[in-house]
């Protein structure tokens, strides 16, 4: 077979694959815990002249019943800004209702560069009378600016396993002519500070899953964090075992100290079956648009 015929054959197979992918995109159902716990509205802005961040807790909405039967508890929110020395604050305590208005503003003097490498964690707590965290949400401060922005955040069940609020910057690209997926591990931010004076390093492991098994593994180099960030800018190529079968990538972030074994800080699952809507959207965009490099930041989920 001539080279051009080989290319045409592969391109024909690619077109068929893309058509199959596009026809199935609308039928994707997100997996994971579908219990809706409600939402919380928060407004953010940064006053550059004063070097102050302004956080306004506006309201919670559509809160589900937090306990079965009996008297409903009082509720409040605990906020955490995840800089190396975390800043914590608490809202007033309110009577439980489905919709609760707070309109409380918290102001902290912090550098913008430091804030943009961190996240805001809001934890819904019940007081009945013992305090208990029942749900939480996380908002990256990466795009914090002087212009006030409003965010409606979905409340999720608090993970039982330990997971940090670090973020990974990943790009994906479907290259059907070469029969592969390209993944770039660009950076991580909001990395946890070491609890000891020992040197702590970070690295990323990636697995490609296809046909119900792991078909390829890759790993970045080991780096020390600077200002809560690591910059890898490493590119990996994953050959597809079968072009017309769905695949997924599991990207895990690890830390390691000079005496401790490695610790998995969390993961990003990239694929149609990811439990994270943003990861599904990136994958859909990637697979529906061959050769397009799709970039996104992802907050880690529990591994």
PDB file of C-alpha atoms in Angstrom:
ATOM      1  CA  UNK A   1       0.000   0.000   0.000  1.00  0.00           C
ATOM      2  CA  UNK A   2       1.310   3.471  -0.916  1.00  0.00           C
ATOM      3  CA  UNK A   3       1.888   6.031   1.870  1.00  0.00           C
ATOM      4  CA  UNK A   4      -0.968   8.197   0.608  1.00  0.00           C
ATOM      5  CA  UNK A   5      -3.327   5.187   0.616  1.00  0.00           C
ATOM      6  CA  UNK A   6      -2.270   4.382   4.171  1.00  0.00           C
ATOM      7  CA  UNK A   7      -2.963   7.979   5.222  1.00  0.00           C
ATOM      8  CA  UNK A   8      -6.353   7.949   3.465  1.00  0.00           C
ATOM      9  CA  UNK A   9      -7.272   4.677   5.138  1.00  0.00           C
ATOM     10  CA  UNK A  10      -6.388   6.054   8.555  1.00  0.00           C
ATOM     11  CA  UNK A  11      -8.229   9.312   7.826  1.00  0.00           C
ATOM     12  CA  UNK A  12     -11.339   7.367   6.791  1.00  0.00           C
ATOM     13  CA  UNK A  13     -11.168   5.388  10.025  1.00  0.00           C
ATOM     14  CA  UNK A  14     -10.698   8.640  11.921  1.00  0.00           C
ATOM     15  CA  UNK A  15     -13.784  10.217  10.334  1.00  0.00           C
ATOM     16  CA  UNK A  16     -15.834   7.185  11.299  1.00  0.00           C
ATOM     17  CA  UNK A  17     -14.534   7.358  14.850  1.00  0.00           C
ATOM     18  CA  UNK A  18     -15.264  11.082  15.171  1.00  0.00           C
ATOM     19  CA  UNK A  19     -18.790  10.533  13.862  1.00  0.00           C
ATOM     20  CA  UNK A  20     -19.340   7.819  16.442  1.00  0.00           C
ATOM     21  CA  UNK A  21     -18.015  10.070  19.198  1.00  0.00           C
ATOM     22  CA  UNK A  22     -20.165  13.033  18.177  1.00  0.00           C
ATOM     23  CA  UNK A  23     -23.313  10.922  18.017  1.00  0.00           C
ATOM     24  CA  UNK A  24     -22.760   9.721  21.568  1.00  0.00           C
ATOM     25  CA  UNK A  25     -21.793  13.023  23.227  1.00  0.00           C
ATOM     26  CA  UNK A  26     -25.375  14.043  23.967  1.00  0.00           C
ATOM     27  CA  UNK A  27     -26.138  10.752  25.699  1.00  0.00           C
ATOM     28  CA  UNK A  28     -23.378  11.020  28.304  1.00  0.00           C
ATOM     29  CA  UNK A  29     -24.625  10.784  31.878  1.00  0.00           C
ATOM     30  CA  UNK A  30     -22.404  12.059  34.637  1.00  0.00           C
ATOM     31  CA  UNK A  31     -21.588   9.516  37.305  1.00  0.00           C
ATOM     32  CA  UNK A  32     -20.964  10.093  40.999  1.00  0.00           C
ATOM     33  CA  UNK A  33     -23.118  11.070  43.937  1.00  0.00           C
ATOM     34  CA  UNK A  34     -26.212  12.717  42.450  1.00  0.00           C
ATOM     35  CA  UNK A  35     -27.625  13.921  45.756  1.00  0.00           C
ATOM     36  CA  UNK A  36     -28.177  17.671  45.532  1.00  0.00           C
ATOM     37  CA  UNK A  37     -27.239  19.455  48.731  1.00  0.00           C
ATOM     38  CA  UNK A  38     -27.874  22.994  47.541  1.00  0.00           C
ATOM     39  CA  UNK A  39     -25.800  25.971  46.463  1.00  0.00           C
ATOM     40  CA  UNK A  40     -24.039  28.924  48.030  1.00  0.00           C
ATOM     41  CA  UNK A  41     -23.505  32.349  46.465  1.00  0.00           C
ATOM     42  CA  UNK A  42     -20.296  34.278  47.102  1.00  0.00           C
ATOM     43  CA  UNK A  43     -18.883  37.523  45.684  1.00  0.00           C
ATOM     44  CA  UNK A  44     -15.172  38.245  45.394  1.00  0.00           C
ATOM     45  CA  UNK A  45     -13.046  41.267  44.600  1.00  0.00           C
ATOM     46  CA  UNK A  46      -9.514  42.503  45.230  1.00  0.00           C
ATOM     47  CA  UNK A  47      -8.673  46.101  46.153  1.00  0.00           C
ATOM     48  CA  UNK A  48      -5.184  46.542  44.703  1.00  0.00           C
ATOM     49  CA  UNK A  49      -4.504  49.931  46.313  1.00  0.00           C
ATOM     50  CA  UNK A  50      -5.180  48.464  49.764  1.00  0.00           C
ATOM     51  CA  UNK A  51      -3.965  44.919  48.976  1.00  0.00           C
ATOM     52  CA  UNK A  52      -7.210  43.549  50.380  1.00  0.00           C
ATOM     53  CA  UNK A  53      -9.444  40.686  49.305  1.00  0.00           C
ATOM     54  CA  UNK A  54     -13.176  41.187  49.894  1.00  0.00           C
ATOM     55  CA  UNK A  55     -15.314  38.063  50.285  1.00  0.00           C
ATOM     56  CA  UNK A  56     -19.081  38.459  50.578  1.00  0.00           C
ATOM     57  CA  UNK A  57     -21.138  35.435  51.602  1.00  0.00           C
ATOM     58  CA  UNK A  58     -24.456  36.298  49.963  1.00  0.00           C
ATOM     59  CA  UNK A  59     -26.828  33.397  50.523  1.00  0.00           C
ATOM     60  CA  UNK A  60     -27.382  29.670  50.396  1.00  0.00           C
ATOM     61  CA  UNK A  61     -30.156  28.243  48.265  1.00  0.00           C
ATOM     62  CA  UNK A  62     -32.087  24.986  47.854  1.00  0.00           C
ATOM     63  CA  UNK A  63     -30.493  23.374  50.904  1.00  0.00           C
ATOM     64  CA  UNK A  64     -31.714  19.828  51.310  1.00  0.00           C
ATOM     65  CA  UNK A  65     -33.024  18.465  54.597  1.00  0.00           C
ATOM     66  CA  UNK A  66     -29.900  17.931  56.621  1.00  0.00           C
ATOM     67  CA  UNK A  67     -31.326  15.325  58.949  1.00  0.00           C
ATOM     68  CA  UNK A  68     -34.283  12.968  58.970  1.00  0.00           C
ATOM     69  CA  UNK A  69     -37.024  13.892  61.410  1.00  0.00           C
ATOM     70  CA  UNK A  70     -36.726  15.867  64.613  1.00  0.00           C
ATOM     71  CA  UNK A  71     -35.789  19.504  65.018  1.00  0.00           C
ATOM     72  CA  UNK A  72     -33.826  21.060  62.176  1.00  0.00           C
ATOM     73  CA  UNK A  73     -30.370  22.301  63.192  1.00  0.00           C
ATOM     74  CA  UNK A  74     -28.990  25.800  62.939  1.00  0.00           C
ATOM     75  CA  UNK A  75     -26.457  26.321  60.178  1.00  0.00           C
ATOM     76  CA  UNK A  76     -23.427  28.444  59.371  1.00  0.00           C
ATOM     77  CA  UNK A  77     -20.456  28.537  57.027  1.00  0.00           C
ATOM     78  CA  UNK A  78     -16.771  28.243  57.795  1.00  0.00           C
ATOM     79  CA  UNK A  79     -14.448  29.747  55.206  1.00  0.00           C
ATOM     80  CA  UNK A  80     -10.797  28.889  54.594  1.00  0.00           C
ATOM     81  CA  UNK A  81      -8.305  30.633  52.302  1.00  0.00           C
ATOM     82  CA  UNK A  82      -5.739  27.923  51.579  1.00  0.00           C
ATOM     83  CA  UNK A  83      -2.503  29.923  51.694  1.00  0.00           C
ATOM     84  CA  UNK A  84       0.493  28.285  53.479  1.00  0.00           C
ATOM     85  CA  UNK A  85      -0.785  29.708  56.783  1.00  0.00           C
ATOM     86  CA  UNK A  86      -4.527  29.282  56.143  1.00  0.00           C
ATOM     87  CA  UNK A  87      -6.911  32.134  56.908  1.00  0.00           C
ATOM     88  CA  UNK A  88     -10.167  31.007  58.539  1.00  0.00           C
ATOM     89  CA  UNK A  89     -13.417  32.873  59.121  1.00  0.00           C
ATOM     90  CA  UNK A  90     -16.983  32.048  60.138  1.00  0.00           C
ATOM     91  CA  UNK A  91     -20.396  33.382  59.244  1.00  0.00           C
ATOM     92  CA  UNK A  92     -23.122  34.062  61.767  1.00  0.00           C
ATOM     93  CA  UNK A  93     -25.314  31.103  62.737  1.00  0.00           C
ATOM     94  CA  UNK A  94     -28.784  31.014  61.181  1.00  0.00           C
ATOM     95  CA  UNK A  95     -31.968  29.002  61.561  1.00  0.00           C
ATOM     96  CA  UNK A  96     -32.140  26.256  58.957  1.00  0.00           C
ATOM     97  CA  UNK A  97     -34.242  27.042  55.886  1.00  0.00           C
ATOM     98  CA  UNK A  98     -33.985  25.992  52.264  1.00  0.00           C
ATOM     99  CA  UNK A  99     -32.925  29.542  51.362  1.00  0.00           C
ATOM    100  CA  UNK A 100     -30.856  31.507  53.877  1.00  0.00           C
ATOM    101  CA  UNK A 101     -29.608  35.083  53.427  1.00  0.00           C
ATOM    102  CA  UNK A 102     -26.242  36.019  54.961  1.00  0.00           C
ATOM    103  CA  UNK A 103     -24.901  39.175  53.221  1.00  0.00           C
ATOM    104  CA  UNK A 104     -21.732  39.154  55.325  1.00  0.00           C
ATOM    105  CA  UNK A 105     -18.426  40.561  54.061  1.00  0.00           C
ATOM    106  CA  UNK A 106     -14.971  39.486  55.214  1.00  0.00           C
ATOM    107  CA  UNK A 107     -11.856  41.527  54.400  1.00  0.00           C
ATOM    108  CA  UNK A 108      -8.247  40.306  54.599  1.00  0.00           C
ATOM    109  CA  UNK A 109      -4.961  42.032  53.772  1.00  0.00           C
ATOM    110  CA  UNK A 110      -3.140  39.578  51.488  1.00  0.00           C
ATOM    111  CA  UNK A 111      -0.974  39.846  48.381  1.00  0.00           C
ATOM    112  CA  UNK A 112      -2.733  39.170  45.084  1.00  0.00           C
ATOM    113  CA  UNK A 113       0.007  36.852  43.807  1.00  0.00           C
ATOM    114  CA  UNK A 114      -0.344  34.725  46.940  1.00  0.00           C
ATOM    115  CA  UNK A 115      -4.130  34.592  46.638  1.00  0.00           C
ATOM    116  CA  UNK A 116      -4.057  33.561  42.979  1.00  0.00           C
ATOM    117  CA  UNK A 117      -2.164  30.418  43.995  1.00  0.00           C
ATOM    118  CA  UNK A 118      -4.798  29.471  46.565  1.00  0.00           C
ATOM    119  CA  UNK A 119      -8.469  28.550  46.848  1.00  0.00           C
ATOM    120  CA  UNK A 120     -11.495  29.502  48.914  1.00  0.00           C
ATOM    121  CA  UNK A 121     -13.119  26.588  50.738  1.00  0.00           C
ATOM    122  CA  UNK A 122     -16.623  27.048  52.167  1.00  0.00           C
ATOM    123  CA  UNK A 123     -17.897  24.426  54.599  1.00  0.00           C
ATOM    124  CA  UNK A 124     -21.547  24.147  55.570  1.00  0.00           C
ATOM    125  CA  UNK A 125     -21.774  23.326  59.274  1.00  0.00           C
ATOM    126  CA  UNK A 126     -24.732  22.319  61.436  1.00  0.00           C
ATOM    127  CA  UNK A 127     -25.071  23.283  65.107  1.00  0.00           C
ATOM    128  CA  UNK A 128     -27.476  20.938  66.860  1.00  0.00           C
ATOM    129  CA  UNK A 129     -25.910  21.609  69.331  1.00  0.00           C
ATOM    130  CA  UNK A 130     -22.648  19.902  68.353  1.00  0.00           C
ATOM    131  CA  UNK A 131     -20.907  21.419  65.346  1.00  0.00           C
ATOM    132  CA  UNK A 132     -20.583  19.147  62.304  1.00  0.00           C
ATOM    133  CA  UNK A 133     -19.400  19.764  58.736  1.00  0.00           C
ATOM    134  CA  UNK A 134     -21.945  18.293  56.324  1.00  0.00           C
ATOM    135  CA  UNK A 135     -20.920  19.708  52.932  1.00  0.00           C
ATOM    136  CA  UNK A 136     -18.329  21.893  51.263  1.00  0.00           C
ATOM    137  CA  UNK A 137     -17.386  23.629  48.031  1.00  0.00           C
ATOM    138  CA  UNK A 138     -14.121  24.932  46.618  1.00  0.00           C
ATOM    139  CA  UNK A 139     -13.487  27.996  44.455  1.00  0.00           C
ATOM    140  CA  UNK A 140     -10.112  28.644  42.866  1.00  0.00           C
ATOM    141  CA  UNK A 141      -8.830  32.201  43.357  1.00  0.00           C
ATOM    142  CA  UNK A 142      -6.696  31.939  40.223  1.00  0.00           C
ATOM    143  CA  UNK A 143      -8.723  34.630  38.411  1.00  0.00           C
ATOM    144  CA  UNK A 144      -9.241  36.983  41.352  1.00  0.00           C
ATOM    145  CA  UNK A 145      -9.280  40.584  40.122  1.00  0.00           C
ATOM    146  CA  UNK A 146     -10.366  44.104  41.026  1.00  0.00           C
ATOM    147  CA  UNK A 147     -13.648  43.526  39.204  1.00  0.00           C
ATOM    148  CA  UNK A 148     -16.182  41.969  41.586  1.00  0.00           C
ATOM    149  CA  UNK A 149     -17.401  38.551  40.460  1.00  0.00           C
ATOM    150  CA  UNK A 150     -20.329  36.480  41.694  1.00  0.00           C
ATOM    151  CA  UNK A 151     -20.205  32.696  41.927  1.00  0.00           C
ATOM    152  CA  UNK A 152     -22.882  30.085  42.623  1.00  0.00           C
ATOM    153  CA  UNK A 153     -21.139  26.997  43.983  1.00  0.00           C
ATOM    154  CA  UNK A 154     -22.608  23.508  44.341  1.00  0.00           C
ATOM    155  CA  UNK A 155     -22.297  22.027  47.809  1.00  0.00           C
ATOM    156  CA  UNK A 156     -20.904  18.486  47.882  1.00  0.00           C
ATOM    157  CA  UNK A 157     -20.594  15.867  50.572  1.00  0.00           C
ATOM    158  CA  UNK A 158     -17.318  16.305  52.403  1.00  0.00           C
ATOM    159  CA  UNK A 159     -14.854  13.629  51.310  1.00  0.00           C
ATOM    160  CA  UNK A 160     -14.099  11.031  53.977  1.00  0.00           C
ATOM    161  CA  UNK A 161     -10.588  10.617  52.637  1.00  0.00           C
ATOM    162  CA  UNK A 162      -7.886  13.234  52.970  1.00  0.00           C
ATOM    163  CA  UNK A 163      -7.586  15.325  49.822  1.00  0.00           C
ATOM    164  CA  UNK A 164      -5.908  18.686  49.375  1.00  0.00           C
ATOM    165  CA  UNK A 165      -7.274  21.539  47.297  1.00  0.00           C
ATOM    166  CA  UNK A 166      -4.386  21.691  44.838  1.00  0.00           C
ATOM    167  CA  UNK A 167      -5.016  22.303  41.146  1.00  0.00           C
ATOM    168  CA  UNK A 168      -3.452  20.796  38.047  1.00  0.00           C
ATOM    169  CA  UNK A 169      -3.163  22.596  34.712  1.00  0.00           C
ATOM    170  CA  UNK A 170      -3.595  20.063  31.893  1.00  0.00           C
ATOM    171  CA  UNK A 171      -3.996  20.214  28.127  1.00  0.00           C
ATOM    172  CA  UNK A 172      -5.383  17.389  26.008  1.00  0.00           C
ATOM    173  CA  UNK A 173      -5.293  16.822  22.251  1.00  0.00           C
ATOM    174  CA  UNK A 174      -6.807  13.975  20.197  1.00  0.00           C
ATOM    175  CA  UNK A 175      -4.454  13.104  17.322  1.00  0.00           C
ATOM    176  CA  UNK A 176      -6.353  10.414  15.367  1.00  0.00           C
ATOM    177  CA  UNK A 177      -4.010  10.330  12.349  1.00  0.00           C
ATOM    178  CA  UNK A 178      -1.228   9.231  14.709  1.00  0.00           C
ATOM    179  CA  UNK A 179      -3.644   7.127  16.754  1.00  0.00           C
ATOM    180  CA  UNK A 180      -2.844   8.813  20.047  1.00  0.00           C
ATOM    181  CA  UNK A 181      -3.859  11.198  22.813  1.00  0.00           C
ATOM    182  CA  UNK A 182      -1.465  13.999  23.748  1.00  0.00           C
ATOM    183  CA  UNK A 183      -1.443  15.172  27.365  1.00  0.00           C
ATOM    184  CA  UNK A 184       0.560  18.099  28.683  1.00  0.00           C
ATOM    185  CA  UNK A 185       1.141  18.386  32.419  1.00  0.00           C
ATOM    186  CA  UNK A 186       1.849  22.092  32.672  1.00  0.00           C
ATOM    187  CA  UNK A 187       1.699  23.077  36.330  1.00  0.00           C
ATOM    188  CA  UNK A 188       0.284  22.588  39.810  1.00  0.00           C
ATOM    189  CA  UNK A 189      -0.625  25.282  42.284  1.00  0.00           C
ATOM    190  CA  UNK A 190      -2.047  25.657  45.796  1.00  0.00           C
ATOM    191  CA  UNK A 191       0.319  22.877  46.852  1.00  0.00           C
ATOM    192  CA  UNK A 192       0.341  21.994  50.563  1.00  0.00           C
ATOM    193  CA  UNK A 193       3.209  23.259  52.678  1.00  0.00           C
ATOM    194  CA  UNK A 194       5.359  20.682  54.425  1.00  0.00           C
ATOM    195  CA  UNK A 195       4.478  20.123  58.083  1.00  0.00           C
ATOM    196  CA  UNK A 196       8.146  19.446  58.842  1.00  0.00           C
ATOM    197  CA  UNK A 197      11.493  21.032  57.912  1.00  0.00           C
ATOM    198  CA  UNK A 198      12.227  18.082  55.621  1.00  0.00           C
ATOM    199  CA  UNK A 199      12.448  18.704  51.886  1.00  0.00           C
ATOM    200  CA  UNK A 200       9.179  17.984  50.049  1.00  0.00           C
ATOM    201  CA  UNK A 201       8.951  17.296  46.325  1.00  0.00           C
ATOM    202  CA  UNK A 202       6.074  16.719  43.907  1.00  0.00           C
ATOM    203  CA  UNK A 203       5.481  14.661  40.778  1.00  0.00           C
ATOM    204  CA  UNK A 204       2.597  13.517  38.589  1.00  0.00           C
ATOM    205  CA  UNK A 205       1.718  10.006  37.403  1.00  0.00           C
ATOM    206  CA  UNK A 206      -0.602   9.387  34.448  1.00  0.00           C
ATOM    207  CA  UNK A 207      -2.370   6.171  33.453  1.00  0.00           C
ATOM    208  CA  UNK A 208      -4.321   5.583  30.246  1.00  0.00           C
ATOM    209  CA  UNK A 209      -7.239   3.168  30.503  1.00  0.00           C
ATOM    210  CA  UNK A 210      -8.754   1.427  27.495  1.00  0.00           C
ATOM    211  CA  UNK A 211     -10.584  -1.859  26.997  1.00  0.00           C
ATOM    212  CA  UNK A 212     -11.014  -2.150  30.762  1.00  0.00           C
ATOM    213  CA  UNK A 213      -7.321  -2.103  31.629  1.00  0.00           C
ATOM    214  CA  UNK A 214      -4.312   0.155  32.063  1.00  0.00           C
ATOM    215  CA  UNK A 215      -2.514   0.235  28.721  1.00  0.00           C
ATOM    216  CA  UNK A 216       0.186   2.839  29.391  1.00  0.00           C
ATOM    217  CA  UNK A 217       1.805   4.749  32.266  1.00  0.00           C
ATOM    218  CA  UNK A 218       3.862   7.951  32.335  1.00  0.00           C
ATOM    219  CA  UNK A 219       5.492  10.059  35.064  1.00  0.00           C
ATOM    220  CA  UNK A 220       6.831  13.605  35.281  1.00  0.00           C
ATOM    221  CA  UNK A 221      10.141  14.547  36.795  1.00  0.00           C
ATOM    222  CA  UNK A 222      10.313  15.379  40.506  1.00  0.00           C
ATOM    223  CA  UNK A 223      10.217  19.079  41.440  1.00  0.00           C
ATOM    224  CA  UNK A 224      10.375  21.248  44.537  1.00  0.00           C
ATOM    225  CA  UNK A 225       7.551  23.749  44.922  1.00  0.00           C
ATOM    226  CA  UNK A 226       8.161  27.478  44.756  1.00  0.00           C
ATOM    227  CA  UNK A 227       5.471  29.713  46.209  1.00  0.00           C
ATOM    228  CA  UNK A 228       3.082  26.762  46.357  1.00  0.00           C
ATOM    229  CA  UNK A 229       3.580  26.036  42.645  1.00  0.00           C
ATOM    230  CA  UNK A 230       5.385  23.573  40.370  1.00  0.00           C
ATOM    231  CA  UNK A 231       5.982  24.109  36.637  1.00  0.00           C
ATOM    232  CA  UNK A 232       6.533  20.891  34.649  1.00  0.00           C
ATOM    233  CA  UNK A 233       5.507  21.732  31.059  1.00  0.00           C
ATOM    234  CA  UNK A 234       5.961  18.071  30.085  1.00  0.00           C
ATOM    235  CA  UNK A 235       4.256  16.444  27.093  1.00  0.00           C
ATOM    236  CA  UNK A 236       3.218  12.775  26.916  1.00  0.00           C
ATOM    237  CA  UNK A 237       1.761  10.739  24.059  1.00  0.00           C
ATOM    238  CA  UNK A 238      -0.535   7.776  24.689  1.00  0.00           C
ATOM    239  CA  UNK A 239      -1.018   5.368  21.789  1.00  0.00           C
ATOM    240  CA  UNK A 240      -4.580   4.108  21.496  1.00  0.00           C
ATOM    241  CA  UNK A 241      -4.880   0.323  21.541  1.00  0.00           C
ATOM    242  CA  UNK A 242      -8.049   0.594  19.446  1.00  0.00           C
ATOM    243  CA  UNK A 243      -8.987   3.846  17.697  1.00  0.00           C
ATOM    244  CA  UNK A 244     -12.765   3.420  17.935  1.00  0.00           C
ATOM    245  CA  UNK A 245     -12.922   2.453  21.627  1.00  0.00           C
ATOM    246  CA  UNK A 246     -13.326   5.018  24.412  1.00  0.00           C
ATOM    247  CA  UNK A 247     -10.341   5.697  26.635  1.00  0.00           C
ATOM    248  CA  UNK A 248      -9.684   7.767  29.747  1.00  0.00           C
ATOM    249  CA  UNK A 249      -6.731   9.212  31.649  1.00  0.00           C
ATOM    250  CA  UNK A 250      -6.148   9.207  35.386  1.00  0.00           C
ATOM    251  CA  UNK A 251      -3.744  11.939  36.488  1.00  0.00           C
ATOM    252  CA  UNK A 252      -2.481  11.684  40.073  1.00  0.00           C
ATOM    253  CA  UNK A 253      -0.437  14.226  42.015  1.00  0.00           C
ATOM    254  CA  UNK A 254       2.052  12.906  44.568  1.00  0.00           C
ATOM    255  CA  UNK A 255       4.226  14.442  47.260  1.00  0.00           C
ATOM    256  CA  UNK A 256       7.302  12.870  48.824  1.00  0.00           C
ATOM    257  CA  UNK A 257       9.636  13.938  51.618  1.00  0.00           C
ATOM    258  CA  UNK A 258      13.211  12.857  52.205  1.00  0.00           C
ATOM    259  CA  UNK A 259      12.173  10.188  54.719  1.00  0.00           C
ATOM    260  CA  UNK A 260       8.491   9.502  54.026  1.00  0.00           C
ATOM    261  CA  UNK A 261       7.006   7.332  51.342  1.00  0.00           C
ATOM    262  CA  UNK A 262       5.118   9.004  48.533  1.00  0.00           C
ATOM    263  CA  UNK A 263       1.631  10.288  49.286  1.00  0.00           C
ATOM    264  CA  UNK A 264      -1.146  10.695  46.726  1.00  0.00           C
ATOM    265  CA  UNK A 265      -2.672  14.151  47.162  1.00  0.00           C
ATOM    266  CA  UNK A 266      -5.557  13.557  44.772  1.00  0.00           C
ATOM    267  CA  UNK A 267      -6.384  12.950  41.144  1.00  0.00           C
ATOM    268  CA  UNK A 268      -8.018  14.227  37.985  1.00  0.00           C
ATOM    269  CA  UNK A 269     -10.007  11.702  35.956  1.00  0.00           C
ATOM    270  CA  UNK A 270     -10.224  12.763  32.305  1.00  0.00           C
ATOM    271  CA  UNK A 271     -12.808  10.936  30.226  1.00  0.00           C
ATOM    272  CA  UNK A 272     -16.477  10.653  29.345  1.00  0.00           C
ATOM    273  CA  UNK A 273     -17.133   8.802  32.625  1.00  0.00           C
ATOM    274  CA  UNK A 274     -15.407  11.333  34.882  1.00  0.00           C
ATOM    275  CA  UNK A 275     -17.452  12.341  37.961  1.00  0.00           C
ATOM    276  CA  UNK A 276     -16.332  15.964  37.463  1.00  0.00           C
ATOM    277  CA  UNK A 277     -18.370  17.986  34.914  1.00  0.00           C
ATOM    278  CA  UNK A 278     -15.424  20.232  33.961  1.00  0.00           C
ATOM    279  CA  UNK A 279     -13.274  17.199  33.146  1.00  0.00           C
ATOM    280  CA  UNK A 280     -16.064  15.725  31.021  1.00  0.00           C
ATOM    281  CA  UNK A 281     -16.414  19.005  29.124  1.00  0.00           C
ATOM    282  CA  UNK A 282     -12.682  19.113  28.388  1.00  0.00           C
ATOM    283  CA  UNK A 283     -12.762  15.517  27.153  1.00  0.00           C
ATOM    284  CA  UNK A 284     -15.838  16.104  24.980  1.00  0.00           C
ATOM    285  CA  UNK A 285     -14.184  19.170  23.415  1.00  0.00           C
ATOM    286  CA  UNK A 286     -10.976  17.198  22.882  1.00  0.00           C
ATOM    287  CA  UNK A 287     -12.578  14.181  21.213  1.00  0.00           C
ATOM    288  CA  UNK A 288     -15.023  16.177  19.082  1.00  0.00           C
ATOM    289  CA  UNK A 289     -12.293  18.481  17.738  1.00  0.00           C
ATOM    290  CA  UNK A 290      -9.249  16.505  16.552  1.00  0.00           C
ATOM    291  CA  UNK A 291      -5.881  18.288  16.718  1.00  0.00           C
ATOM    292  CA  UNK A 292      -7.322  21.014  18.972  1.00  0.00           C
ATOM    293  CA  UNK A 293      -5.337  21.608  22.178  1.00  0.00           C
ATOM    294  CA  UNK A 294      -7.842  21.994  25.023  1.00  0.00           C
ATOM    295  CA  UNK A 295      -6.553  23.583  28.220  1.00  0.00           C
ATOM    296  CA  UNK A 296      -8.125  23.558  31.693  1.00  0.00           C
ATOM    297  CA  UNK A 297      -7.325  23.817  35.378  1.00  0.00           C
ATOM    298  CA  UNK A 298      -8.696  21.062  37.609  1.00  0.00           C
ATOM    299  CA  UNK A 299      -9.129  20.875  41.369  1.00  0.00           C
ATOM    300  CA  UNK A 300      -8.028  17.475  42.653  1.00  0.00           C
ATOM    301  CA  UNK A 301     -10.586  14.867  43.696  1.00  0.00           C
ATOM    302  CA  UNK A 302     -10.008  12.069  46.185  1.00  0.00           C
ATOM    303  CA  UNK A 303      -8.095   9.163  44.653  1.00  0.00           C
TER     304      UNK A 303
END
